Structure formats: structure tokens, C-alpha cells
Short mmCIF file of C-alpha atoms and ligand atoms in Angstrom, two decimals:
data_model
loop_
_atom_site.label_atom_id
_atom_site.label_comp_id
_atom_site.label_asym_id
_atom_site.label_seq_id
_atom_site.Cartn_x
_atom_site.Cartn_y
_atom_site.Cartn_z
CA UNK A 23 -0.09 -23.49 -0.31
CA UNK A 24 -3.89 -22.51 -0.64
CA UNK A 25 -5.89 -21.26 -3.91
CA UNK A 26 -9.13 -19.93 -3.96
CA UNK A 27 -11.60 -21.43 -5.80
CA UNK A 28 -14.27 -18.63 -7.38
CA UNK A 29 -17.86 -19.46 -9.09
CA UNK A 30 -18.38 -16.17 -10.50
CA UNK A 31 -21.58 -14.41 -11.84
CA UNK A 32 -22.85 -13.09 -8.63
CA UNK A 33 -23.95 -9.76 -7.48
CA UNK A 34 -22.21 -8.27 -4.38
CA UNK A 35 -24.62 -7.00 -1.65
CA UNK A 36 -23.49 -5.53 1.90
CA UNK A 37 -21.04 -3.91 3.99
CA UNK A 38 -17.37 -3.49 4.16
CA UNK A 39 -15.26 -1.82 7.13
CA UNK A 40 -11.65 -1.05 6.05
CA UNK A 41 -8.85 -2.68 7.89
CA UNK A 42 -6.51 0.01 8.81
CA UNK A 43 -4.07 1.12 6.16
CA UNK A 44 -1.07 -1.24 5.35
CA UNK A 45 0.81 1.87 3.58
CA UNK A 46 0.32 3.48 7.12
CA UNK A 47 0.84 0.56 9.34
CA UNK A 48 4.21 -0.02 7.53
CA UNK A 49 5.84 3.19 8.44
CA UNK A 50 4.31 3.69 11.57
CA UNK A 51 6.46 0.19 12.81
CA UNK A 52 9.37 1.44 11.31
CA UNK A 53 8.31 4.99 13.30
CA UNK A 54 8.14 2.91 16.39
CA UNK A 55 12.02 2.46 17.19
CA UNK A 56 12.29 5.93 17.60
CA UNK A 57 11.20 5.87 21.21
CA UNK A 58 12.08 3.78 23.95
CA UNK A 59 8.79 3.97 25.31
CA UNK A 60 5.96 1.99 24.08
CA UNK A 61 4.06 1.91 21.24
CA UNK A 62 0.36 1.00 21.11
CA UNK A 63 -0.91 0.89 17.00
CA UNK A 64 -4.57 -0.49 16.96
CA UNK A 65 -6.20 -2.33 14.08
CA UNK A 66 -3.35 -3.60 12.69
CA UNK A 67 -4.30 -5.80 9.98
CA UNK A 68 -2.76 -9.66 9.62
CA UNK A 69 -1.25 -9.35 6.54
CA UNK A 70 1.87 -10.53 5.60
CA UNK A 71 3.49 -7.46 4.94
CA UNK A 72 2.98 -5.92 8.53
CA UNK A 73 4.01 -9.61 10.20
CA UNK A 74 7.72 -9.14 8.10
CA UNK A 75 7.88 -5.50 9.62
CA UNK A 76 7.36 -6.76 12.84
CA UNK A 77 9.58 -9.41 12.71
CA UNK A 78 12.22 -6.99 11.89
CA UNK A 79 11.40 -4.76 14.35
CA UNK A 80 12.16 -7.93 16.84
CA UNK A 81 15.09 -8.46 14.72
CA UNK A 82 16.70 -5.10 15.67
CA UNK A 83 15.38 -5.83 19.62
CA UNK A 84 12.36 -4.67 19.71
CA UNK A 85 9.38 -6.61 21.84
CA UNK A 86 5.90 -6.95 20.50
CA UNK A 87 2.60 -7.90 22.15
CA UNK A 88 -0.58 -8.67 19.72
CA UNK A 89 -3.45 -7.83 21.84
CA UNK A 90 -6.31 -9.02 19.86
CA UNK A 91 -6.11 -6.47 16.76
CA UNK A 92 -3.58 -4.12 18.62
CA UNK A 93 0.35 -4.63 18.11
CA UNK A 94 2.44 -2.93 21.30
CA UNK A 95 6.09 -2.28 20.93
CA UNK A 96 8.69 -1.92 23.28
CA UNK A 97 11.89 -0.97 21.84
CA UNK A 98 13.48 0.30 24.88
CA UNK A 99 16.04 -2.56 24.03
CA UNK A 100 16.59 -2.27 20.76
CA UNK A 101 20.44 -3.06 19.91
CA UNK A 102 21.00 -3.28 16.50
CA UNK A 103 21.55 -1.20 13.27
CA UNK A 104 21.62 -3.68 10.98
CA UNK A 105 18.59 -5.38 9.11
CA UNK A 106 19.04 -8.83 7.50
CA UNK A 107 18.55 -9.69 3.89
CA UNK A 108 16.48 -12.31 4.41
CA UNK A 109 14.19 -10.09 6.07
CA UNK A 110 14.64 -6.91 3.32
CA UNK A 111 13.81 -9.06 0.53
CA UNK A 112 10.42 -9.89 1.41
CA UNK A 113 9.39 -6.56 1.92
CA UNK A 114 10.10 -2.89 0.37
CA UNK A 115 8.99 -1.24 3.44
CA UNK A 116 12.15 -2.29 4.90
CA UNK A 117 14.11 0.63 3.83
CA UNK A 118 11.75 2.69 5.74
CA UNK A 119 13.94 1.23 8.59
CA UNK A 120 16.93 3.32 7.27
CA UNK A 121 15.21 6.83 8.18
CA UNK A 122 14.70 5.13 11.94
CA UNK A 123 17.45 3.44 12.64
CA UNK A 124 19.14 6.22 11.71
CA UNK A 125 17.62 8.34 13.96
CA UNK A 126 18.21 6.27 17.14
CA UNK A 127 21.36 4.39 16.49
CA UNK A 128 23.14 7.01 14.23
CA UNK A 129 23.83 4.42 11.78
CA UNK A 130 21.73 2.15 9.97
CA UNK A 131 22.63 -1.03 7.72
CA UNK A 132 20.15 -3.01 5.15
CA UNK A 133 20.81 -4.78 2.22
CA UNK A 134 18.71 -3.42 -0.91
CA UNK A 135 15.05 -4.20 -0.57
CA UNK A 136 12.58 -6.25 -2.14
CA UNK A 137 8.82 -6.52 -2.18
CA UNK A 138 6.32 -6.11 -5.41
CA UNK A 139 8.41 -7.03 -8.88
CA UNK A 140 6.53 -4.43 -10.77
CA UNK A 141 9.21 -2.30 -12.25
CA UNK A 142 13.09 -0.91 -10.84
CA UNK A 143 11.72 0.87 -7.43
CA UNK A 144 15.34 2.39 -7.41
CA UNK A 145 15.90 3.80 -3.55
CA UNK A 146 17.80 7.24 -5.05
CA UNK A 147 15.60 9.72 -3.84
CA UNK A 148 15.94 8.14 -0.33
CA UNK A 149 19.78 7.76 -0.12
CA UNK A 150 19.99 11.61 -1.61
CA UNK A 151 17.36 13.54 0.91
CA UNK A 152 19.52 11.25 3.88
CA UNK A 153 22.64 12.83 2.47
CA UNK A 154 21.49 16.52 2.54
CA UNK A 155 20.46 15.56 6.44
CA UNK A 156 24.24 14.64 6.93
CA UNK A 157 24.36 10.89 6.40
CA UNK A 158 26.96 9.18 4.94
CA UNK A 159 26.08 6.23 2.65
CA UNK A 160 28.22 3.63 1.65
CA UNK A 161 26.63 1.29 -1.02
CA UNK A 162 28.77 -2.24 -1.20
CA UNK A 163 27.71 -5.45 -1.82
CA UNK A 164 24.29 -5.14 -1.91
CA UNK A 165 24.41 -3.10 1.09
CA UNK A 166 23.68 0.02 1.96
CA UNK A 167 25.46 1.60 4.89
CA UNK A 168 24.21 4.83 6.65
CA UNK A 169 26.15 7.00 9.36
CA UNK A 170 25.59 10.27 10.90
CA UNK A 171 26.82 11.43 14.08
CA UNK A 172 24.53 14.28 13.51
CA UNK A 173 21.82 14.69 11.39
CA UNK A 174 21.06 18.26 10.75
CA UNK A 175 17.60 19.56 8.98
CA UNK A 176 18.16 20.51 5.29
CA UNK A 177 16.51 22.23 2.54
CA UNK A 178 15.37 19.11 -0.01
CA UNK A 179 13.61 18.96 -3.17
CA UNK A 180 12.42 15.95 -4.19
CA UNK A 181 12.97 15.24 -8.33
CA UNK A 182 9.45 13.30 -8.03
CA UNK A 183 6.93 13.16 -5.02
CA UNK A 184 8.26 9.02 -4.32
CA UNK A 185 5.84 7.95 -1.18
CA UNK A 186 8.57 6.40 0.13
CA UNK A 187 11.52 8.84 0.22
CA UNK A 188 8.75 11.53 1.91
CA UNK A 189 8.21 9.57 4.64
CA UNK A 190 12.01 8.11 5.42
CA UNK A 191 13.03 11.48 5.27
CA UNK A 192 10.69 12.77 8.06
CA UNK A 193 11.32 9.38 10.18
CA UNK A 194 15.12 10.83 9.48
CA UNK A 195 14.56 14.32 10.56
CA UNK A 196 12.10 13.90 13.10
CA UNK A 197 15.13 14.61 15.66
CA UNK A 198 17.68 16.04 13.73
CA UNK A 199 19.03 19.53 14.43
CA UNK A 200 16.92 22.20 13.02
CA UNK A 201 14.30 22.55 10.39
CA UNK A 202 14.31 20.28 7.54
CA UNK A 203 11.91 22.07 4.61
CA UNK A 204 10.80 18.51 2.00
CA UNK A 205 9.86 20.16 -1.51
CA UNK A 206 7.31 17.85 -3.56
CA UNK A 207 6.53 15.94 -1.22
CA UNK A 208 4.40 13.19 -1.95
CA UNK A 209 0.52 14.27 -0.33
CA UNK A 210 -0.77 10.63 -0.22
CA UNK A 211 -2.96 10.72 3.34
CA UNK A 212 -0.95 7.65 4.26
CA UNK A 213 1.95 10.85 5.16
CA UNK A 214 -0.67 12.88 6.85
CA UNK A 215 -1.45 9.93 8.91
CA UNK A 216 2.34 9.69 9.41
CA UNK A 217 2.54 13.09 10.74
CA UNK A 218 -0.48 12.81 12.97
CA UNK A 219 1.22 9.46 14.79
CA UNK A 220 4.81 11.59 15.14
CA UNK A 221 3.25 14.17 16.17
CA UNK A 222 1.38 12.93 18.76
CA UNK A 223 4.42 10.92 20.12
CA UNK A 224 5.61 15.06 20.93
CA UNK A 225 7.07 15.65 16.96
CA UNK A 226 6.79 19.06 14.91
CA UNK A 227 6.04 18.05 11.70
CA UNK A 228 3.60 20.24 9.71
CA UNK A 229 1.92 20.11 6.04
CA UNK A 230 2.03 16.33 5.57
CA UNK A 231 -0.71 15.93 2.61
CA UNK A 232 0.30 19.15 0.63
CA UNK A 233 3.89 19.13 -1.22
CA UNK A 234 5.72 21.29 1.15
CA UNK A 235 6.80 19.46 4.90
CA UNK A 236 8.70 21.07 7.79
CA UNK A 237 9.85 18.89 10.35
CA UNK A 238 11.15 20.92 12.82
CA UNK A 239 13.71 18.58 15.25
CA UNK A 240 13.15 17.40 18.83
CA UNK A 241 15.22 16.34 21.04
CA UNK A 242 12.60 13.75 22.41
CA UNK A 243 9.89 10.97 21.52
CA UNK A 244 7.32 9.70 24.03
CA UNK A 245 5.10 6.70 23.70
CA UNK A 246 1.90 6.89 21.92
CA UNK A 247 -1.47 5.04 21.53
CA UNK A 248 -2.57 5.28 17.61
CA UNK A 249 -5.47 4.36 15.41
CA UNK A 250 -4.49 4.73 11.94
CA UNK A 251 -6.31 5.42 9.06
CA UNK A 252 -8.46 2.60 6.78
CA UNK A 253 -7.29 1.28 3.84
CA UNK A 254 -7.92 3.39 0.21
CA UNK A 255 -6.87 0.67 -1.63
CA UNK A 256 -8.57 -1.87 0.42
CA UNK A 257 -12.04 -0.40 0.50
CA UNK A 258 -11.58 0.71 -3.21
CA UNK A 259 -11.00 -3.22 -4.77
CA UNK A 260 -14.08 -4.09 -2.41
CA UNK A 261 -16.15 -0.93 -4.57
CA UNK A 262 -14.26 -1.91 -7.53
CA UNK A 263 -15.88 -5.94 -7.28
CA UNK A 264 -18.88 -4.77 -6.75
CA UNK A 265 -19.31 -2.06 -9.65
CA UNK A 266 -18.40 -4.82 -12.23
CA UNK A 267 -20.19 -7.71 -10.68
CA UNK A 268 -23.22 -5.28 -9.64
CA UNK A 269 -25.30 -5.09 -6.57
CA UNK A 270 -24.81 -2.11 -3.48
CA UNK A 271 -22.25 -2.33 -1.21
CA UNK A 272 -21.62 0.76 1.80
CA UNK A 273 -18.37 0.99 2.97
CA UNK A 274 -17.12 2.49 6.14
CA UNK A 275 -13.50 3.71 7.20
CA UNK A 276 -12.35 5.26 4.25
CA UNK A 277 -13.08 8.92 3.19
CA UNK A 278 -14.24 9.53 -0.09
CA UNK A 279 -11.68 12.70 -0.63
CA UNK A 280 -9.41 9.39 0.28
CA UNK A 281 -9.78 7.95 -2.95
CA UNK A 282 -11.83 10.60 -5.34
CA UNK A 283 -10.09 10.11 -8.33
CA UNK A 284 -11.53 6.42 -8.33
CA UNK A 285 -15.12 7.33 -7.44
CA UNK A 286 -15.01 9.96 -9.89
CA UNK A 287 -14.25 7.32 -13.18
CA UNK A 288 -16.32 4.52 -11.52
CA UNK A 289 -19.07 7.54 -11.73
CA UNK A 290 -18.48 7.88 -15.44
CA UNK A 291 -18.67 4.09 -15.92
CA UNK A 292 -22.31 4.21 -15.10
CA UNK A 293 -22.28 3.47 -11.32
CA UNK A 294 -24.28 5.47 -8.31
CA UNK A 295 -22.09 6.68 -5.77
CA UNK A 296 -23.70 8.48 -2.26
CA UNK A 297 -20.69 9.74 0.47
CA UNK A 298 -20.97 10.63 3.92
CA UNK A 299 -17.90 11.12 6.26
CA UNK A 300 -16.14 7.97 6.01
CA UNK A 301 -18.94 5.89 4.19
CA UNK A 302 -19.42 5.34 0.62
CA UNK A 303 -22.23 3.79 -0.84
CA UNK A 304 -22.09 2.47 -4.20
CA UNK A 305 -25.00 0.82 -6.21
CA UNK A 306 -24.27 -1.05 -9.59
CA UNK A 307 -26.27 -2.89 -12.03
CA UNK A 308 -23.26 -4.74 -13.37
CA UNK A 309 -23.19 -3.12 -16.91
CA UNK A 310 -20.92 -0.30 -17.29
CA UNK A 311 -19.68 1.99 -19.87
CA UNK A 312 -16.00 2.65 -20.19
CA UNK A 313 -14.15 5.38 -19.45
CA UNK A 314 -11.75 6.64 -22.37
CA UNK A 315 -8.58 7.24 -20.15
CA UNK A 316 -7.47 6.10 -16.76
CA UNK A 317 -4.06 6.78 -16.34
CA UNK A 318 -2.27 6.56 -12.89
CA UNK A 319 -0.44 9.66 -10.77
CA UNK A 320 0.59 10.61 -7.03
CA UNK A 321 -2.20 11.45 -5.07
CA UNK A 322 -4.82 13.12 -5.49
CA UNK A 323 -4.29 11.11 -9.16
CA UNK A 324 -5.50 7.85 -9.87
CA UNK A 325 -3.69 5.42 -7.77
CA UNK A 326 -1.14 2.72 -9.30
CA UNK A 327 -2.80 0.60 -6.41
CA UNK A 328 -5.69 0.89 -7.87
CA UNK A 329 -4.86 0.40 -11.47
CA UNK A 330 -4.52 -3.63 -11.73
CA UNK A 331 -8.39 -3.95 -9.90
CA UNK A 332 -9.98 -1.13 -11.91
CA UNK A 333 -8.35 -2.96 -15.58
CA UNK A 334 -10.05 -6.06 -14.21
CA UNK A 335 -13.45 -4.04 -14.45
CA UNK A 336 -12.71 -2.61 -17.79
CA UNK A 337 -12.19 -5.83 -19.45
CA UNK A 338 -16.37 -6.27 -19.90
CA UNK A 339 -17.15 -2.73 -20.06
CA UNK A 340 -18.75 -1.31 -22.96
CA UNK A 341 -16.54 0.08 -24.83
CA UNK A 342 -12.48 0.78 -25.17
CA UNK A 343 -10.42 2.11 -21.65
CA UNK A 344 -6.72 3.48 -22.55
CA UNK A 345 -5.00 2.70 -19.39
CA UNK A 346 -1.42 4.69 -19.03
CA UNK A 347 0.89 3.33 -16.00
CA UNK A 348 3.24 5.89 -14.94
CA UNK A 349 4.17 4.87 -11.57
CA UNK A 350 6.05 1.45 -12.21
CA UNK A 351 7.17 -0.11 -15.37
CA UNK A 352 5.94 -3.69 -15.27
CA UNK A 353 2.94 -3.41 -13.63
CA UNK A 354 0.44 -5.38 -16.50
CA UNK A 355 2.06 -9.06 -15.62
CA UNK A 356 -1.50 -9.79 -14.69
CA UNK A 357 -2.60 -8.82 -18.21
CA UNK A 358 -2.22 -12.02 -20.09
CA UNK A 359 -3.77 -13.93 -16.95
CA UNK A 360 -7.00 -12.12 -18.09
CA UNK A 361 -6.65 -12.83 -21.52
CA UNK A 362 -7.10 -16.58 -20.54
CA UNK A 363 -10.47 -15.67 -19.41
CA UNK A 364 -11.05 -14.06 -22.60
CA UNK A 365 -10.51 -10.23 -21.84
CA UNK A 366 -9.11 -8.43 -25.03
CA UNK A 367 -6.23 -6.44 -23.88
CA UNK A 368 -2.99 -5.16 -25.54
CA UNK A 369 -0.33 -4.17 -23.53
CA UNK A 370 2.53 -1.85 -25.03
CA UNK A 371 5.17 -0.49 -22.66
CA UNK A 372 3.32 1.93 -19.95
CA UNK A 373 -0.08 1.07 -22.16
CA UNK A 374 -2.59 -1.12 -21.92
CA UNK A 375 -5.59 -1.03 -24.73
CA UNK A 376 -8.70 -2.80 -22.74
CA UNK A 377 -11.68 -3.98 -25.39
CA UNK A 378 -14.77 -4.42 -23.09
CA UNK A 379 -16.15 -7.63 -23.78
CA UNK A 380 -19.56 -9.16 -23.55
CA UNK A 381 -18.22 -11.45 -20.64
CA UNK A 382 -15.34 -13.05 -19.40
CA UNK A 383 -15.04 -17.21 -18.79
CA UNK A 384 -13.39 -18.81 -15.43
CA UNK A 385 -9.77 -20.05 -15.43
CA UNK A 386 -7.06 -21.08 -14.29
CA UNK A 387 -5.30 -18.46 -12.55
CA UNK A 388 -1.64 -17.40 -11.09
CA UNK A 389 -1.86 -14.00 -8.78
CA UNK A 390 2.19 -12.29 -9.50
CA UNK A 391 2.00 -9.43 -7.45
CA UNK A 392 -0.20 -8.39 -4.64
CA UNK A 393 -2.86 -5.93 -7.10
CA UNK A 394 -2.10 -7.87 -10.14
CA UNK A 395 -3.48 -10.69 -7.86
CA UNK A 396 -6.64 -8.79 -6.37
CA UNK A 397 -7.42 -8.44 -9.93
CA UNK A 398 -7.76 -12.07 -10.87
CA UNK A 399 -10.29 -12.17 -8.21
CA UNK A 400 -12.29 -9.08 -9.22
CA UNK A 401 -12.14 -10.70 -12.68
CA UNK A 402 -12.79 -14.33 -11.51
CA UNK A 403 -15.91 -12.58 -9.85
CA UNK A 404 -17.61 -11.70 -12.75
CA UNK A 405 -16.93 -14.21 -14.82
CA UNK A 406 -19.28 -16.98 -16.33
CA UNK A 407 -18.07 -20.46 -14.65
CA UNK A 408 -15.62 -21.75 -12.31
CA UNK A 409 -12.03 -19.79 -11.69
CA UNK A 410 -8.54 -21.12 -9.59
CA UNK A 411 -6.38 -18.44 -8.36
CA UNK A 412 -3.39 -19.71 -7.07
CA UNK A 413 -0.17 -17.80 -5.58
CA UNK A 414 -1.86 -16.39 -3.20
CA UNK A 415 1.35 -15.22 -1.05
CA UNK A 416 1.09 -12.51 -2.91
CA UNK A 417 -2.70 -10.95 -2.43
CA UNK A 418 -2.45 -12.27 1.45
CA UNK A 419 0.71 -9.37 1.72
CA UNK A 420 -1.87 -6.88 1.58
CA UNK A 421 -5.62 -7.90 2.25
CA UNK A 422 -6.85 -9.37 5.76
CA UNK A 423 -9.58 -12.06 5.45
CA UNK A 424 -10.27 -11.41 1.95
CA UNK A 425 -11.95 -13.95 1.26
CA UNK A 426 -14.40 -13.80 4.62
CA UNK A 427 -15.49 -9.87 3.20
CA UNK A 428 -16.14 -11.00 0.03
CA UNK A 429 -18.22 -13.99 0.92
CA UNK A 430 -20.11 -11.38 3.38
CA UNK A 431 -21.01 -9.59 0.26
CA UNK A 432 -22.26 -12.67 -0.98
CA UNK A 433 -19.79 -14.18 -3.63
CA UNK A 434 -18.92 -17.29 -4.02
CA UNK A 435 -15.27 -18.24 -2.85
CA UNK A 436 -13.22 -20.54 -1.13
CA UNK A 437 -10.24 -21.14 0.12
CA UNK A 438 -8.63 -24.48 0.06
CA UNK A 439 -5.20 -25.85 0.54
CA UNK A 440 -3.82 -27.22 -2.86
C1 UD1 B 517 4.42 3.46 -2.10
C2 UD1 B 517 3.41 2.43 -1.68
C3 UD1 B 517 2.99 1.61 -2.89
C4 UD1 B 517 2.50 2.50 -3.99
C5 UD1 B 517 3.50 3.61 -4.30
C6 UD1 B 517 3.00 4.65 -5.28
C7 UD1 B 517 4.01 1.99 0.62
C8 UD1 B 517 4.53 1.00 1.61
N1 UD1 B 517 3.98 1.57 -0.66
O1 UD1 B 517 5.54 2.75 -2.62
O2 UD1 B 517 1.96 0.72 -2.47
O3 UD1 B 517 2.32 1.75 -5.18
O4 UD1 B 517 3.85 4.30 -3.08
O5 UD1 B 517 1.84 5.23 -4.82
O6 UD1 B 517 3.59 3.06 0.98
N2 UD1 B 517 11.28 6.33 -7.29
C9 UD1 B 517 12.55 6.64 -7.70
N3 UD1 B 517 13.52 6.75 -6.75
C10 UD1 B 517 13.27 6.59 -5.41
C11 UD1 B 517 11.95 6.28 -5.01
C12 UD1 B 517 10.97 6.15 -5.97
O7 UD1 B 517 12.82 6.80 -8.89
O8 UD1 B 517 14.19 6.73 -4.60
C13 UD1 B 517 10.20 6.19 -8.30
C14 UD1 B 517 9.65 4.76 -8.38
O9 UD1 B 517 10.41 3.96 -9.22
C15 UD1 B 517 8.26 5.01 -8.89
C16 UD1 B 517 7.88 6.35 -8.28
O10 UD1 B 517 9.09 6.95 -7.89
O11 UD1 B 517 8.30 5.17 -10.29
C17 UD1 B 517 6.93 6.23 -7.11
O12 UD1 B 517 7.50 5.43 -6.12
P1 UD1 B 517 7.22 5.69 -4.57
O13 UD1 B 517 6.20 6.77 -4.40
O14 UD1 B 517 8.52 5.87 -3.90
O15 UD1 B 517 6.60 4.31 -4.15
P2 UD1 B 517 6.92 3.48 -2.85
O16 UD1 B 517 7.18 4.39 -1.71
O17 UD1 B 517 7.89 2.42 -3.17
#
């Protein structure tokens, strides 16, 4: 077990290139069984979530190669249909298996996944678009059970735009028969980026990042060699840290039109933002205003990725931030972590009341979740004294060499093994 150990009050000065997106890299494994020829994804980031997915790729038969950053995949002898619990209830991203497996083997078998404990993350919208493709689904046990001997494209309208159920549901049509039409579909650019691999392995799948998708069948998959896109949430805790502990930091990878909505309040809190193609400079004198509202939606919206790091900021703002969490219901365990540091912040339901603060004090800290966690830090950064964060399983699920980028910016953090 390791914990960082923070000595906050710095300013954060430098660089940043985005790792490539873990809410890409994700699906684009799970993508990778549907050929049997190989698979080349470069930049893929060592985080913990992507080493699970890969180990159940090899689970089901696959063969992987890590060439420096780049993971190749053979599945040419991939066997089996059925994913193992021990491996689903590390990671959510499992189920995206289901939409895959489905597609090569006809039937698919996981046990109900696991991942982030921030709220119920049912799988409904999932299992109901596979049905309207033709699959039959069995739930028992804790298992869920998938068959189709055909899967044939359907009309489906998705009751909210879930991330997830948009993209299992193309991985599921991809090559069924006919043209599947996907009604509010989520438009996070992790889908668009989901399209653009599929398609370039010889898919037809068209309007990925707006809420109508076709997918028009194939009979056919080739190999492909992909680069996928950086990491929103990645590149926006780095711009988050250093708007609250000030300084200038440019950042390359990452669009701005990738993450707008956060730009746009860290704007209003006072900061100076410059974007050019995928760089974003921001420059911060470490004393913000607050924003009144920030409350999270689907893309373009503010990000519930984003909502743990940007509270962290808010705590010594000037002023009061209303933050509404619409996405998942428990997603403010990191909120009395904060309060030990001496943020002033009520939580009620899907509200959170944040009282800026004239400054925050180090602490003894315990990441929960994988956000929740990257909060502590931006917190610990810009606090007065010495902070512990320990737990760190969680923040290493989704951020590669965290700790190396932010001493590169100049903070001051270590990692040690407790
Ligand atoms: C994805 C992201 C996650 C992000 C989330 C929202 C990946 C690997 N993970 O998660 O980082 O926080 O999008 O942007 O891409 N819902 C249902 N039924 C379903 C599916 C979802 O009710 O079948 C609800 C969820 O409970 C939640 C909302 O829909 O309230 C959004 O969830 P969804 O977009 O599916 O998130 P994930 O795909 O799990």
C-alpha cells in the first residue's frame, strides 16, 4: 500500500500532455474481440482500470503485447463467452464486454459489474437496447446471460443518454443485420472516438457525438492501428490544481470544445484561459471568486467527472458554489474528508452547499473513489501544511504517473509505501 504525502501552498507552473482517454481506452478493448485480426491501440495509459480490461480480454483468449505505450491484441483465439466475477467486480467497464462478446460468440455471460461506489449504476438501459437487437437475457444469480443467434438492427430510444448503454449498443450492432437507429444517445467525444476506431476497422457507424447514431451492420471487421483521444477529465483536474493553487500551466491533447463547460465556470471564477487546437493555457493567481451554480449533465454539460476536483476548488473560493449532482447519487463521500481540512460544506441528497474559506489546513486523508480521491489531492495542494492521502487504489484506476505530472508542475508530493 502507498500514500502520498503532500506539502501544500505551492503554485503550479508548466506543462501537461494528456494520457489518452481511459473512457475511450475502455471500450475500445472491449471493441477489440470483434476481429480476429489484430489490434494495435497506442498510448494506452497504465492505469488500473485498462490493466483489469486487459486481463479480461486474456481471460476470454485474447493475446496482448505492451510495446512500450502501445497494447496489441490478438484475439484470433478467443474461446470464451463468459467473464468471471472476480474480474467484473473490479471494473464497470466490464459490461461493455456484453455488446462484444455478443457480437462474436452470439452469447455472452458476466456477472453484474462493479467499479466506482458512487450511487446504483443500474445496467437497464443496456440489457433493454440488447433486447430490441434480438438478445435474450437471462438474469440469475448475479448473472446475466445474453444469447442471440441473430442480432438484427432496431429502432431504440434511450430513456436517458447513459455513456455506457450508447456505446454497448453500437459494439452490439456493429454486425448485426440491418440498420440499428440509437435515439438520445449520449454525445460524450469518448463515442465519437468510438466510432472513429470501428469505423476504421471497415464499420458504418455515423453521428457518434450528436444524439441520433446509425450503425449500419457489416458482415466483417479488419484489424486496425488507433490513437485515441486524450483524457478530458485528466487534463481538466491538472487545470483544475492549478486554478486553485495558482500559477500557468498549458496543456496539450485535449480540445477545449472537449471540456467547455469547465473552462467556461473556471472563467467566471476569475481565471485566464487562452485555447488553440488541442492546447489550453490557463493562468491563475490562486484567488478566485465562486461561481453560484455548478451542477453536473451529459455532455456538452458539466461533467460528473469533473464535479469531485472542481468542489475541491470551491472550498476557498470567495464566496458560496451550489453544487447539484445529477449523474450518480452518492457521489460527495469525499465531502466530509474536506471538512477535516476545514472546508465548510453541507451536503443534502444531490446538494452540496460549498462556503469558500480563507484557507484550508493539511490532513489526514482517505481517497473512496477514483474523483473523490483526485480531489483530496487538489485540496491537499492548496492547503497550508502537511496532508496524507491514503487509498490510493482508487485515484491509480484512472490517472498514470500522477504524481510525476504534478511534481513537473512543481508541487510538492511524494509517494511512499505505508
Ligand atoms: C460513464 C463513464 C463515467 C462517467 C459517466 C457519466 C466510462 C467507462 N465511464 O459511465 O466515468 O461518470 O459515464 O458521464 O465511460 N443509468 C441507468 N441505467 C443504465 C445505465 C445508466 O439508469 O442502464 C444511469 C446511471 O445510474 C447514471 C446515468 O444513467 O445516473 C449515467 O450513467 P452512464 O452514462 O451510463 O455512465 P457510465 O457509462 O456508467
Amino acid at each position: 500500500m502507498d500514500k502520498y504525502i503532500i506539502d501544500g501552498g505551492e503554485k503550479l507552473y508548466g506543462e501537461v500532455v494528456a494520457q489518452s482517454a481511459k473512457n475511450t481506452v475502455l471500450p475500445l478493448l472491449a471493441a477489440s474481440v470483434l476481429t480476429d485480426e489484430q489490434v494495435k491501440i497506442r498510448g494506452v495509459p497504465t492505469i488500473a482500470d485498462v490493466e483489469n480490461m486487459m486481463r479480461i480480454l486474456t481471460e476470454v483468449g485474447c493475446k496482448i503485447r505492451r510495446q512500450k505505450d502501445c497494447a496489441i491484441i490478438d484475439s484470433a483465439n478467443a474461446v470464451s463467452h463468459e467473464i468471471p466475477p472476480r474480474l467484473t467486480k473490479e471494473l464497470r467497464s466490464s459490461v461493455f464486454m456484453l455488446g462484444s462478446v455478443l457480437t462474436r460468440f452470439h452469447r455472452a455471460k458476466i456477472s453484474y459489474p462493479g467499479g466506482c461506489d458512487i450511487g446504483l449504476r443500474p445496467i437497464d438501459l443496456h440489457l433493454s437496447g440488447l433486447k430490441r437487437l434480438g438478445v435474450e437475457i437471462i438474469e440469475e444469480g448475479g448473472y446475466i446471460e445474453c444469447k442471440a443467434d441473430k442480432l438484427t438492427g432496431a429502432e431504440i430510444l434511450l430513456d436517458f443518454p447513459s455513456v455506457g448503454a450508447t456505446e454497448n449498443i453500437i459494439l452490439a450492432a456493429v454486425k448485426a443485420q440491418g440498420i440499428t437507429v440509437i435515439r438520445n444517445a449520449a454525445k460524450e467525444p469518448e463515442i465519437a472516438d468510438l466510432q472513429n476506431f470501428l469505423n476504421a476497422m471497415g464499420a458504418k457507424v455515423y453521428g457518434a457525438g450528436g444524439g441520433t447514431i446509425v450503425v449500419e451492420g457489416v458482415r466483417r471487421l479488419h484489424g486496425v492501428d488507433y490513437t485515441p483521444i486524450g483524457d478530458r477529465i485528466e487534463i481538466g483536474t491538472y487545470l483544475i490544481a492549478t486554478a486553485s493553487c495558482g500559477g500557468e500551466i498549458e496543456t496539450s491533447g485535449v480540445p477545449a470544445e472537449n471540456i467547455a463547460a469547465l473552462l467556461h465556470k473556471l472563467r467566471e471564477n476569475g481565471c485566464k484561459i487562452y485555447t488553440k487546437n488541442d492546447k489550453i493555457i490557463l493562468r491563475s493567481n490562486g484567488v478566485l471568486k465562486s461561481v453560484d451554480l455548478v451542477e453536473t449533465m451529459p455532455f456538452p454539460g458539466f461533467p460528473t467527472d469533473m464535479q469531485a476536483q472542481y468542489s475541491a476548488l470551491c472550498t476557498t473560493a470567495r464566496g458560496t458554489t451550489l453544487v447539484v449532482e445529477n449523474l450518480f447519487e452518492t457521489r460527495y463521500k469525499y465531502a466530509g474528508e474536506l471538512k477535516r481540512m476545514g472546508a465548510d460544506v453541507t451536503v443534502r441528497g444531490r446538494t452540496a452547499v460549498i462556503r469558500g474559506v480563507e484557507k484550508l489546513h493539511g490532513a489526514r486523508l482517505t481517497a473512496g473513489d477514483l474523483r473523490g480521491g483526485a480531489a483530496l489531492v487538489v485540496a491537499a495542494l492548496k492547503a497550508e501544511g502537511r496532508s496524507e492521502v491514503i487509498d490510493l487504489s482508487h485515484i491509480d484506476r484512472g490517472y498514470a504517473d500522477f504524481e510525476y505530472k504534478l511534481k513537473k508542475l512543481g508541487a510538492k508530493i511524494r509517494r511512499v509505501r505505508i
